[in-house]
Tab-separated table of C-alpha atoms and ligand atoms in Angstrom:
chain	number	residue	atom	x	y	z
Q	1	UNK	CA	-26.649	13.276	10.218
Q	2	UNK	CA	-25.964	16.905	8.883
Q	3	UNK	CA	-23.882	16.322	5.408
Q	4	UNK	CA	-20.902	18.490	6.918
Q	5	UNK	CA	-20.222	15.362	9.232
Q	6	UNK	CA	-20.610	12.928	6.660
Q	7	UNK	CA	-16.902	11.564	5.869
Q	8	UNK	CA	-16.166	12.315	2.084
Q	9	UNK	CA	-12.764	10.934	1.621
Q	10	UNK	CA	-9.195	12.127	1.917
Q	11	UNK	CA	-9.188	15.248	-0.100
Q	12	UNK	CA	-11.893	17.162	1.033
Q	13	UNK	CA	-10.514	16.078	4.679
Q	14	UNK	CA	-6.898	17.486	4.155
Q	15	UNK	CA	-8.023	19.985	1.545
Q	16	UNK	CA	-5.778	22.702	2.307
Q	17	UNK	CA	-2.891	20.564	1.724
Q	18	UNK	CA	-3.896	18.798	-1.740
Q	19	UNK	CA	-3.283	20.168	-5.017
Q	20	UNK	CA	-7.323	20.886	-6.203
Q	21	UNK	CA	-9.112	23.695	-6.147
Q	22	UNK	CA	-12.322	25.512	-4.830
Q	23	UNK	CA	-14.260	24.263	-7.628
Q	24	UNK	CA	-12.543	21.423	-8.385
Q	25	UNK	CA	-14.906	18.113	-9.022
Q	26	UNK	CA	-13.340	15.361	-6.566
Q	27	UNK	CA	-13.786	12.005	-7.386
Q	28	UNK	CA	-14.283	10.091	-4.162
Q	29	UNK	CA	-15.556	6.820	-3.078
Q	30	UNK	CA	-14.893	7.600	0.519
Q	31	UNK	CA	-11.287	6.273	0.221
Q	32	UNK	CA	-8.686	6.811	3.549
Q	33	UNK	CA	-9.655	7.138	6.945
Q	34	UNK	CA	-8.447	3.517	7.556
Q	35	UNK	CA	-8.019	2.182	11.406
Q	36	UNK	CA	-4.892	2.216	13.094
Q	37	UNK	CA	-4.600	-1.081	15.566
Q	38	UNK	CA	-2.699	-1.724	17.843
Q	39	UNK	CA	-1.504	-5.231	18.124
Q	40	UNK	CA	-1.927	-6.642	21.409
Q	41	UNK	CA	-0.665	-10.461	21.003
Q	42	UNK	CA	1.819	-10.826	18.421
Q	43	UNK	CA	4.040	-8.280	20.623
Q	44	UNK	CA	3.653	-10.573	24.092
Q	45	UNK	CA	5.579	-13.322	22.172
Q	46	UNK	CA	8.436	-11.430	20.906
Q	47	UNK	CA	9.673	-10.617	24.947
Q	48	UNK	CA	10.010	-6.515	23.687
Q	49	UNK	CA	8.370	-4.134	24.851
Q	50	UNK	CA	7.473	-2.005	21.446
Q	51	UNK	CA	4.355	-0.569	20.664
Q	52	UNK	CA	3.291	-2.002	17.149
Q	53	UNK	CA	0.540	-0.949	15.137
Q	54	UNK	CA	-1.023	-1.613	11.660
Q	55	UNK	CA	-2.448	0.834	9.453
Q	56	UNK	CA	-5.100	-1.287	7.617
Q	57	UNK	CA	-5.354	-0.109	4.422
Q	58	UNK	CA	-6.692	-2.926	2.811
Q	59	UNK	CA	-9.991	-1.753	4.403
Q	60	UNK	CA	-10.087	0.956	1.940
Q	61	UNK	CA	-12.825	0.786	-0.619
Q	62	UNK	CA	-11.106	-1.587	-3.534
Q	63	UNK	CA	-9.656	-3.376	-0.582
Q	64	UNK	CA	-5.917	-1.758	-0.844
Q	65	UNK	CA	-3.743	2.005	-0.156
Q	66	UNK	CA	-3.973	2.626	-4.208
Q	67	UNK	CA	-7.200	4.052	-3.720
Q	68	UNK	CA	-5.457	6.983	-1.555
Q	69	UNK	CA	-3.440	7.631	-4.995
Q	70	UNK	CA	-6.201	7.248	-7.240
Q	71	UNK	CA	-8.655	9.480	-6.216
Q	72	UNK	CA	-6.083	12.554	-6.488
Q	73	UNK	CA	-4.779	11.164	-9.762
Q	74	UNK	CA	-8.503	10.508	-11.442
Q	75	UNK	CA	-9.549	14.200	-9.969
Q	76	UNK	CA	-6.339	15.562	-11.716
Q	77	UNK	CA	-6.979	13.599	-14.752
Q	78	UNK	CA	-10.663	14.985	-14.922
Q	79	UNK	CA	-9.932	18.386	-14.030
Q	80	UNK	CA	-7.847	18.085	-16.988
Q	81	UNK	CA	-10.406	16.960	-19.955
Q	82	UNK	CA	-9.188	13.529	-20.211
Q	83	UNK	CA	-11.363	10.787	-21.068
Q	84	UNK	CA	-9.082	7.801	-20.389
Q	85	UNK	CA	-6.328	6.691	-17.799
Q	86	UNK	CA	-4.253	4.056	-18.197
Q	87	UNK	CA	-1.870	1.758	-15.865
Q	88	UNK	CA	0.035	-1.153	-15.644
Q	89	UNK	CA	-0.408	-3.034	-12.510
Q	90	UNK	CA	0.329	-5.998	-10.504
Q	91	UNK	CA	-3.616	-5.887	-9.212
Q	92	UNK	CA	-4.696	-3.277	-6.814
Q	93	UNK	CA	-3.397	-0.499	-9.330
Q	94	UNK	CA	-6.076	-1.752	-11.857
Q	95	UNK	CA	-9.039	-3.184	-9.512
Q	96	UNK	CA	-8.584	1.038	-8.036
Q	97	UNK	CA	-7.994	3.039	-11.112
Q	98	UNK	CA	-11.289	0.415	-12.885
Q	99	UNK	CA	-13.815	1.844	-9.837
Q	100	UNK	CA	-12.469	5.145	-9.857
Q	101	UNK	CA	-12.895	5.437	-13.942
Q	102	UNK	CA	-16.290	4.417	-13.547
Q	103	UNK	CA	-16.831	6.616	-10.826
Q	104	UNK	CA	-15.827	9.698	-12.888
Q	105	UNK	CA	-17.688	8.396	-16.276
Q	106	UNK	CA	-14.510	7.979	-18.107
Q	107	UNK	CA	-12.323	4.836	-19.524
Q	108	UNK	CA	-9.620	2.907	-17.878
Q	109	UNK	CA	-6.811	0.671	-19.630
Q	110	UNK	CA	-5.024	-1.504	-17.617
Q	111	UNK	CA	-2.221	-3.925	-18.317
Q	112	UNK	CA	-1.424	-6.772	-16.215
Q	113	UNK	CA	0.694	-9.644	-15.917
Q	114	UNK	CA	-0.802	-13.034	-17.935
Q	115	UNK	CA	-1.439	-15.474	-15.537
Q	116	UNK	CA	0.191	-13.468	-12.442
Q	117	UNK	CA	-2.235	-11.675	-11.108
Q	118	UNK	CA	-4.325	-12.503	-7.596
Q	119	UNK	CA	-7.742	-13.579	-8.482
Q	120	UNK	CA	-9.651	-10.486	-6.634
Q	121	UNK	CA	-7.655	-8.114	-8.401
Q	122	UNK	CA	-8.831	-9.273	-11.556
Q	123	UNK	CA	-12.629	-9.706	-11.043
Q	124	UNK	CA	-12.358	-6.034	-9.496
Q	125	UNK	CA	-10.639	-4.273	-13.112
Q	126	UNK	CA	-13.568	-6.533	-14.889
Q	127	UNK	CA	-16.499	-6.166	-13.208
Q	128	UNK	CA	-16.026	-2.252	-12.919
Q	129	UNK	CA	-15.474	-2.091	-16.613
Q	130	UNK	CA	-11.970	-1.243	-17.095
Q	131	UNK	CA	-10.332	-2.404	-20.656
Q	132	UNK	CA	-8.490	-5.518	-19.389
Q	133	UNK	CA	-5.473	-6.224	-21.458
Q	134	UNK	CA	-3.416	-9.264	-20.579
Q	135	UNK	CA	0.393	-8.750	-21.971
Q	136	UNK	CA	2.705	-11.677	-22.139
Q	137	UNK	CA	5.304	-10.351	-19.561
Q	138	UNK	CA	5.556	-9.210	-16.639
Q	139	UNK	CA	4.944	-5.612	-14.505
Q	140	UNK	CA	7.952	-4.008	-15.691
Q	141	UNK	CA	7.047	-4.568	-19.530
Q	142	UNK	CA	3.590	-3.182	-18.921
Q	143	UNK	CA	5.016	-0.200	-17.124
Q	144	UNK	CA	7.979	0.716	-20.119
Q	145	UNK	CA	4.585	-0.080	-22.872
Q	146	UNK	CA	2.138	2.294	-20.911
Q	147	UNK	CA	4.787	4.955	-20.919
Q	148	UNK	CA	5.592	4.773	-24.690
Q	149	UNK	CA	1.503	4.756	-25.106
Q	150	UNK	CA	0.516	7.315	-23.265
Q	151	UNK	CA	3.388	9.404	-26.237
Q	152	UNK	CA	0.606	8.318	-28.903
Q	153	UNK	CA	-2.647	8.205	-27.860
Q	154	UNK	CA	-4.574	10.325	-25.246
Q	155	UNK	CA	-4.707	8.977	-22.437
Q	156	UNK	CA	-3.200	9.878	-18.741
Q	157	UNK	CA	-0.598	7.562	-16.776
Q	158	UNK	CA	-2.417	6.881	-13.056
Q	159	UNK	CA	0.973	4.496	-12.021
Q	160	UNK	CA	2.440	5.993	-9.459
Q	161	UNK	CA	4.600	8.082	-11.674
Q	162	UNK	CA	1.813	10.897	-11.872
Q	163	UNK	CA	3.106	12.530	-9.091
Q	164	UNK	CA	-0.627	13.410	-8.046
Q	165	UNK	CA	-0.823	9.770	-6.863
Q	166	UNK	CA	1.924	10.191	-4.154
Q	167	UNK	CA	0.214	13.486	-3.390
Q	168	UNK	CA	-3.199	11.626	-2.087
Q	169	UNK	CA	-1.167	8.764	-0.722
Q	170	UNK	CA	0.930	11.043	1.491
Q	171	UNK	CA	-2.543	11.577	3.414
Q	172	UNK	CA	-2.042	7.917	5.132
Q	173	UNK	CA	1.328	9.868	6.984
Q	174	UNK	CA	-1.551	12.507	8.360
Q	175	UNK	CA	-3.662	10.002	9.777
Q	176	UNK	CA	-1.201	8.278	11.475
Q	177	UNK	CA	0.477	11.636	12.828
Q	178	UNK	CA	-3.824	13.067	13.759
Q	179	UNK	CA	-4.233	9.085	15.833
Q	180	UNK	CA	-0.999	8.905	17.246
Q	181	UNK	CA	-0.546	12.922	18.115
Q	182	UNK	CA	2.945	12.454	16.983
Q	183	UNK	CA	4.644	10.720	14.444
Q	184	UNK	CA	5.893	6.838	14.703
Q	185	UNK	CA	9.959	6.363	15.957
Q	186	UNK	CA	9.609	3.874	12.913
Q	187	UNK	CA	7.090	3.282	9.386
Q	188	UNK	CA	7.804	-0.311	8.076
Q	189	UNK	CA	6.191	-0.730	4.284
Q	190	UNK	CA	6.426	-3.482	1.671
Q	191	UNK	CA	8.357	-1.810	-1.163
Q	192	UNK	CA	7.564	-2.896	-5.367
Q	193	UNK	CA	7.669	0.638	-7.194
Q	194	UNK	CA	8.381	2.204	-4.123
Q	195	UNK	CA	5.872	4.946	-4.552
Q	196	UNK	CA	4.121	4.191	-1.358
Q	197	UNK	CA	7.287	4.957	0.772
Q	198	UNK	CA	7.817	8.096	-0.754
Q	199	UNK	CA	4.384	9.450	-0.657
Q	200	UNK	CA	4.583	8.340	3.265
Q	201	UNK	CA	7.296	10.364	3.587
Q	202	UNK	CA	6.512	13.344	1.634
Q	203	UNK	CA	3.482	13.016	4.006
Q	204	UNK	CA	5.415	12.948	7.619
Q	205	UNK	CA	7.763	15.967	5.919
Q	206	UNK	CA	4.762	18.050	5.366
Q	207	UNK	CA	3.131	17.476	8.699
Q	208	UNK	CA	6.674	18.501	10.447
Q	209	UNK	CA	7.116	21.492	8.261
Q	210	UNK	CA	10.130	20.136	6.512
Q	211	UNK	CA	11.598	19.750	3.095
Q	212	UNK	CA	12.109	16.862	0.772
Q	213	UNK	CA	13.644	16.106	-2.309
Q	214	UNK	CA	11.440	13.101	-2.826
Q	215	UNK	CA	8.318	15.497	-3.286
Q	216	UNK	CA	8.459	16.267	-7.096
Q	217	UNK	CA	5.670	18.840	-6.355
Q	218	UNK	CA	8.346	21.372	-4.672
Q	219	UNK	CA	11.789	19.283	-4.877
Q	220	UNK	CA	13.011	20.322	-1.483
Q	221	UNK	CA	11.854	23.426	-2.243
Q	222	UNK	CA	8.092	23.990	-1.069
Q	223	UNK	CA	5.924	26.564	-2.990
Q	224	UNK	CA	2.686	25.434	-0.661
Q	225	UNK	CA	4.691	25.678	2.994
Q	226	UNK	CA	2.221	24.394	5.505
Q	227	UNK	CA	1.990	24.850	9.302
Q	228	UNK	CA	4.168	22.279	11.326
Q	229	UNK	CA	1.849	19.604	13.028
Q	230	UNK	CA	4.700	17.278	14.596
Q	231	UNK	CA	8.238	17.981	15.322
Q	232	UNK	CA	9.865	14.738	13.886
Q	233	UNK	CA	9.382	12.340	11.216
Q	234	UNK	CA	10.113	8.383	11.176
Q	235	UNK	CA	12.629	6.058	10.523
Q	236	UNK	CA	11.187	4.660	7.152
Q	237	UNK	CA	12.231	1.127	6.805
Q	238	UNK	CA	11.183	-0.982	3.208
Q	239	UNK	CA	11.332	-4.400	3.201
Q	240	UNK	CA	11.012	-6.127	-0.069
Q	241	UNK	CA	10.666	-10.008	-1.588
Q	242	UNK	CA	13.760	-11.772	-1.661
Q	243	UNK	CA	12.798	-12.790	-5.074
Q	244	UNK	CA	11.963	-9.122	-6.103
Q	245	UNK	CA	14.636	-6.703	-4.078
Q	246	UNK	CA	16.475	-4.787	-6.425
Q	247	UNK	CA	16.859	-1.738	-3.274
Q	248	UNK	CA	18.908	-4.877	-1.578
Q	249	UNK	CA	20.789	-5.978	-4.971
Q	250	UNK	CA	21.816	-2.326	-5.538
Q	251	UNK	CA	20.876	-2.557	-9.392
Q	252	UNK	CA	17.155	-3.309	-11.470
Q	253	UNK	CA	16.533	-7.147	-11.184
Q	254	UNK	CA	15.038	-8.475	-14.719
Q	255	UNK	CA	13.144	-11.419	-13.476
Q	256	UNK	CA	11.576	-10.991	-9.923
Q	257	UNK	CA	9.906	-13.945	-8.815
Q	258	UNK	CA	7.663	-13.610	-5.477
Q	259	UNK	CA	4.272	-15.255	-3.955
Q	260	UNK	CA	3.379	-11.936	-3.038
Q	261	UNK	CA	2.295	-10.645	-6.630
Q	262	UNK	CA	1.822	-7.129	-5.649
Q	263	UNK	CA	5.339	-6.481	-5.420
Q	264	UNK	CA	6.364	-8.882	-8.014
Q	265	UNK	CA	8.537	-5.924	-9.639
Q	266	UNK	CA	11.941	-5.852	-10.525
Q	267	UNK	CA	12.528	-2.478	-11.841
Q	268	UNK	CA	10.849	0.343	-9.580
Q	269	UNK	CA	9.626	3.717	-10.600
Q	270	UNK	CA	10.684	5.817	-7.607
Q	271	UNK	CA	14.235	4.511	-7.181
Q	272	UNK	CA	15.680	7.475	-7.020
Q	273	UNK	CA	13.080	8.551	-4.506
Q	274	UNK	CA	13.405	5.623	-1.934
Q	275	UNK	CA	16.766	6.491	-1.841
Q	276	UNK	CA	16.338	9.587	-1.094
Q	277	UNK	CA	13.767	8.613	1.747
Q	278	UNK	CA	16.257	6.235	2.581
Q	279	UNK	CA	19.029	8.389	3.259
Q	280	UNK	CA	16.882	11.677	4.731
Q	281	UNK	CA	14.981	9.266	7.198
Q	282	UNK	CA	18.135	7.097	8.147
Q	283	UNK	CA	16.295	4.315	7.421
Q	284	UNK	CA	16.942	0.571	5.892
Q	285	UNK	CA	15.894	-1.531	3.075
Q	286	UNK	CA	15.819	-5.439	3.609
Q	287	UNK	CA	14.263	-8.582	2.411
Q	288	UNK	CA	11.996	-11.585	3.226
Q	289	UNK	CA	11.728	-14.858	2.249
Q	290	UNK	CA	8.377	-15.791	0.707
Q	291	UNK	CA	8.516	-18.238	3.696
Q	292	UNK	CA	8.446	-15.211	6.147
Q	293	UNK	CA	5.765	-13.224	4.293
Q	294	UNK	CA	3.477	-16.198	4.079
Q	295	UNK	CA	4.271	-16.874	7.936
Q	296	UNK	CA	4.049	-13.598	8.903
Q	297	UNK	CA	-0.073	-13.322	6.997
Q	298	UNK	CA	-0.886	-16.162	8.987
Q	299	UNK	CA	0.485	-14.811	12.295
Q	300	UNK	CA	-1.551	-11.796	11.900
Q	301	UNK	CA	-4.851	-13.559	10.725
Q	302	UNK	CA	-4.296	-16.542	13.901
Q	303	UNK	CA	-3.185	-13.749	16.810
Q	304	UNK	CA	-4.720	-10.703	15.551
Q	305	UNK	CA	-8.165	-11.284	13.376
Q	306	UNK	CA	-6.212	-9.168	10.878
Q	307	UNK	CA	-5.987	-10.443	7.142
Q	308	UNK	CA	-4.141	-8.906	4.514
Q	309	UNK	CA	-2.706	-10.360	1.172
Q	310	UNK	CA	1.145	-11.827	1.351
Q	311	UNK	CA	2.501	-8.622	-0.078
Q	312	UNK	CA	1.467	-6.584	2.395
Q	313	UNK	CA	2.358	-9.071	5.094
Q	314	UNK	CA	6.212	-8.277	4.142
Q	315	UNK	CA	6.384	-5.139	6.212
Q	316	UNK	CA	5.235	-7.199	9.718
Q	317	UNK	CA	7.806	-10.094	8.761
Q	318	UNK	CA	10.371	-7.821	8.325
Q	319	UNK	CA	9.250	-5.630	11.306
Q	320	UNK	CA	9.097	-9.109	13.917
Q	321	UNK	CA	12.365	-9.761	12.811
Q	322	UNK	CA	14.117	-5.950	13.318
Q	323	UNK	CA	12.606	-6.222	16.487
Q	324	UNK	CA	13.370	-9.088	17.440
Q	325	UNK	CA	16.961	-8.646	16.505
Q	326	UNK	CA	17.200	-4.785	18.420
Q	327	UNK	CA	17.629	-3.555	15.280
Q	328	UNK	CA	14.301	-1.396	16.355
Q	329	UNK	CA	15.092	-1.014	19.691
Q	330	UNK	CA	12.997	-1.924	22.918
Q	331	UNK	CA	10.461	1.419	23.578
Q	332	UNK	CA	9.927	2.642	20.299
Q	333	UNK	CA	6.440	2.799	18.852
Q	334	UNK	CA	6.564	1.640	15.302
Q	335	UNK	CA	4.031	1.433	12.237
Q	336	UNK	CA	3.337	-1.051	9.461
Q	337	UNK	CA	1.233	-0.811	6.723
Q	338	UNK	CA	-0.971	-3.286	5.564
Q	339	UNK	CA	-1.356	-2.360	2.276
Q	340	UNK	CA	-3.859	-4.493	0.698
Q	341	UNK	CA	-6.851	-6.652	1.639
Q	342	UNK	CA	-6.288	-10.320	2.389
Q	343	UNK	CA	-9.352	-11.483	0.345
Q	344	UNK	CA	-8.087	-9.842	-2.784
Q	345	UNK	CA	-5.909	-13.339	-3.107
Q	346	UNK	CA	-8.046	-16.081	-1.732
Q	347	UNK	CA	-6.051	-18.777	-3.837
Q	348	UNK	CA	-2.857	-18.139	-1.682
Q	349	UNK	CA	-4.569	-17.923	1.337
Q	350	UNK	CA	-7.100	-21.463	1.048
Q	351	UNK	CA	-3.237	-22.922	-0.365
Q	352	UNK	CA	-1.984	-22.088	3.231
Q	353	UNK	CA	-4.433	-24.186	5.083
Q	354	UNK	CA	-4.551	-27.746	3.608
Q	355	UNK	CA	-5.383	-30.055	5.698
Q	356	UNK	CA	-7.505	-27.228	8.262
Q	357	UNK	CA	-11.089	-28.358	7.627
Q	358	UNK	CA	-13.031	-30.836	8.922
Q	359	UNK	CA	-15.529	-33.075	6.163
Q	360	UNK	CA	-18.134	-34.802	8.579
Q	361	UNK	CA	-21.604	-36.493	8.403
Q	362	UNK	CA	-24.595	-33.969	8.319
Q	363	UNK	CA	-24.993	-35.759	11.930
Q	364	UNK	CA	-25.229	-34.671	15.532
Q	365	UNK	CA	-22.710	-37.190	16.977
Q	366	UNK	CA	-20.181	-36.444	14.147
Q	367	UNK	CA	-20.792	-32.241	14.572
Q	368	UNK	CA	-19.955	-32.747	18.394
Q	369	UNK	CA	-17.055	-35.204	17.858
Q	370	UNK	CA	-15.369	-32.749	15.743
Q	371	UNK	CA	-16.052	-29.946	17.992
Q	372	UNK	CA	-15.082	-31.868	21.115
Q	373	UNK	CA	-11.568	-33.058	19.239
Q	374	UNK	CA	-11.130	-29.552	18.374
Q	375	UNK	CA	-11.346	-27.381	21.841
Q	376	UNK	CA	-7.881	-25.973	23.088
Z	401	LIG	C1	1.099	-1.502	-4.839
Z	401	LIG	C2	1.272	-2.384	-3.674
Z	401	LIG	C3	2.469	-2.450	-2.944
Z	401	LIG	C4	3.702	-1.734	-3.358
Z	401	LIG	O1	3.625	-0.341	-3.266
Z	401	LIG	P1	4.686	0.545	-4.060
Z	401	LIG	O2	4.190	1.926	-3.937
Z	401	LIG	O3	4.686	0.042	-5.472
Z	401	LIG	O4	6.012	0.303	-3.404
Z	401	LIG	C5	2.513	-3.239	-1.820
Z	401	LIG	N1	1.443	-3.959	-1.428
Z	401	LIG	C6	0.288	-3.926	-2.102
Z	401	LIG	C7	-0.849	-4.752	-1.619
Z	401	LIG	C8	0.152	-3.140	-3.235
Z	401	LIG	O5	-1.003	-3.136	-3.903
């Protein structure tokens, strides 16, 4: 194949509308470019007729969206002389910013949760080499410690903070917009820090030639005005844990409980930002049980073939239920993101299905009994 075809990730594909330069060294592991499916059963049994599709983004290549973020921030960090980035992270922030570190030839730091983080996540920071350091708290400590850090030592912030994360996640809103030939009538996301709902919309803004003031690069005021590729942008709807949903509680929560780790965080970075998508988009924030989110990953891995961890199952539970209720009325095409892989947590997904597998002799008869028991 002649290297011009070759995909080389999300920057060098929507170039002219990220912040690098001609001669700018991009550090890419081929992240973006992830499918968008349509679902084709889970729809049949709701009685609507809504066209739903998932952006699988756990396919990307640490397995989650932060990779989208990561390979802007990591360019940025390079372009800049720094030899070190640092994060806290519930997981996926770590297991992306540890591959693209090595990738680039420089150090990553990463604080996580003791004890609270899902078991993929953490072979993923390890194996790639990041420095792994456990803190006895939770997301929101490591967060307030990396920022008074990064004061004293040199190294850069790659949370979603660094606004050049939000500027390569905004690139998942182009995709959509390039498959669909329009934008969605609604974009459902799980929301922790809420950067992923603001780069989403700072994407769809861009790609219909209008302003926002979530977009810290121009603040409703855009020095890099693009060509219009879509007239409209979404309804952007967040749904978040019920044990972790300060956008429902109105205020920071200190202690956010959830099964769904990733978004296991209580005070988020870009409140003032999902607000702000919030009210521009005249959208909704709500909240599901870990109940829903756990029923809602095994819906989509039993009707679909589709598996993604429980976090990122939030923005289908919450979706069904919208949809179910008219809240997203009948004809409108909608999009969720899955936002990380399902195998990045195997513990919560084996815990799910006690009881589902068969122990029998190494034995013809016994091979076809259990077969024969089994067929629906
Ligand atoms: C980071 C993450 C989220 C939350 O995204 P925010 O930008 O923090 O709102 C959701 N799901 C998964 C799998 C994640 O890794």
């Amino acid at each position: 194949m002649p290297e011009s075809k070759r995909y080389t990730g999300l920057i060098e594909k929507y170039r002219a509308r990220m912040p690098v330069s001609a001669s700018t060294r991009l550090i890419s592991l081929g992240e973006g470019n992830t499918p968008l499916i349509r679902l084709e059963n889970i729809p049949a049994t709701l009685g609507k007729d809504v066209e739903l599709y998932i952006k699988y983004e756990g396919l990307n290549p640490t397995g989650s969206f932060k990779d989208r973020g990561m390979t802007m921030a990591v360019t940025q960090a390079v372009a800049e002389g720094s030899r070190a980035i640092i994060c806290a992270s519930t997981g996926n922030t770590s297991a992306a910013a540890a591959a693209y570190a090595a990738r680039a030839g420089i150090t990553a730091f990463v604080l996580i949760p003791e004890g609270k983080i899902a078991l993929g996540k953490l072979a993923q920071a390890m194996i790639h080499g990041a420095v792994v350091i456990q803190i006895r708290g939770n997301f929101d400590a490591g967060m307030a410690l990396v920022k008074e850090v990064a004061e004293q030592t040199p190294v850069t912030i790659v949370n979603s903070i660094n606004p050049y994360r939000l500027q390569g996640q905004k690139t998942a809103a182009f995709e959509i917009v390039d498959a669909l030939g329009r934008a969605p009538d609604f974009h459902c996301l799980p929301v922790g820090n809420a950067g992923n709902i603001t780069a989403h919309w700072i994407g769809y803004s861009e790609y219909a030639g209008q302003q926002t003031a979530a977009c810290a690069f121009c603040a409703g005021q855009c020095k890099y005005p693009h060509p219009a590729v879509t007239g409209k942008r979404p309804v952007m709807v967040g749904y978040q844990a019920a044990g972790a949903a300060p956008f429902l509680r109105g205020h920071m929560v200190d202690h956010p409980e959830t099964i769904a780790t990733a978004i296991r965080i209580g005070h988020p970075q870009s409140w003032e930002h999902a607000w702000t998508v919030q009210k521009e988009s005249a959208g909704w924030f709500d909240e599901c049980t870990d109940a829903e989110i756990l029923a809602a990953q095994k819906l989509l891995t039993e009707k679909e073939g589709i598996f993604c961890e429980p976090a990122s199952a939030t923005s289908v539970a919450g979706a069904l239920r919208d949809i179910r209720s008219g809240k997203i009325p009948q004809g409108s095409s909608v999009v969720c993101t899955l936002t990380g892989h399902g195998l990045k947590d195997p513990d919560t997904a084996i815990r799910q299905c006690q009881g589902d597998m068969l122990t029998v002799d190494a034995e013809l008869g016994a091979v076809k009994t259990a077969i024969l028991d089994n067929m629906t």
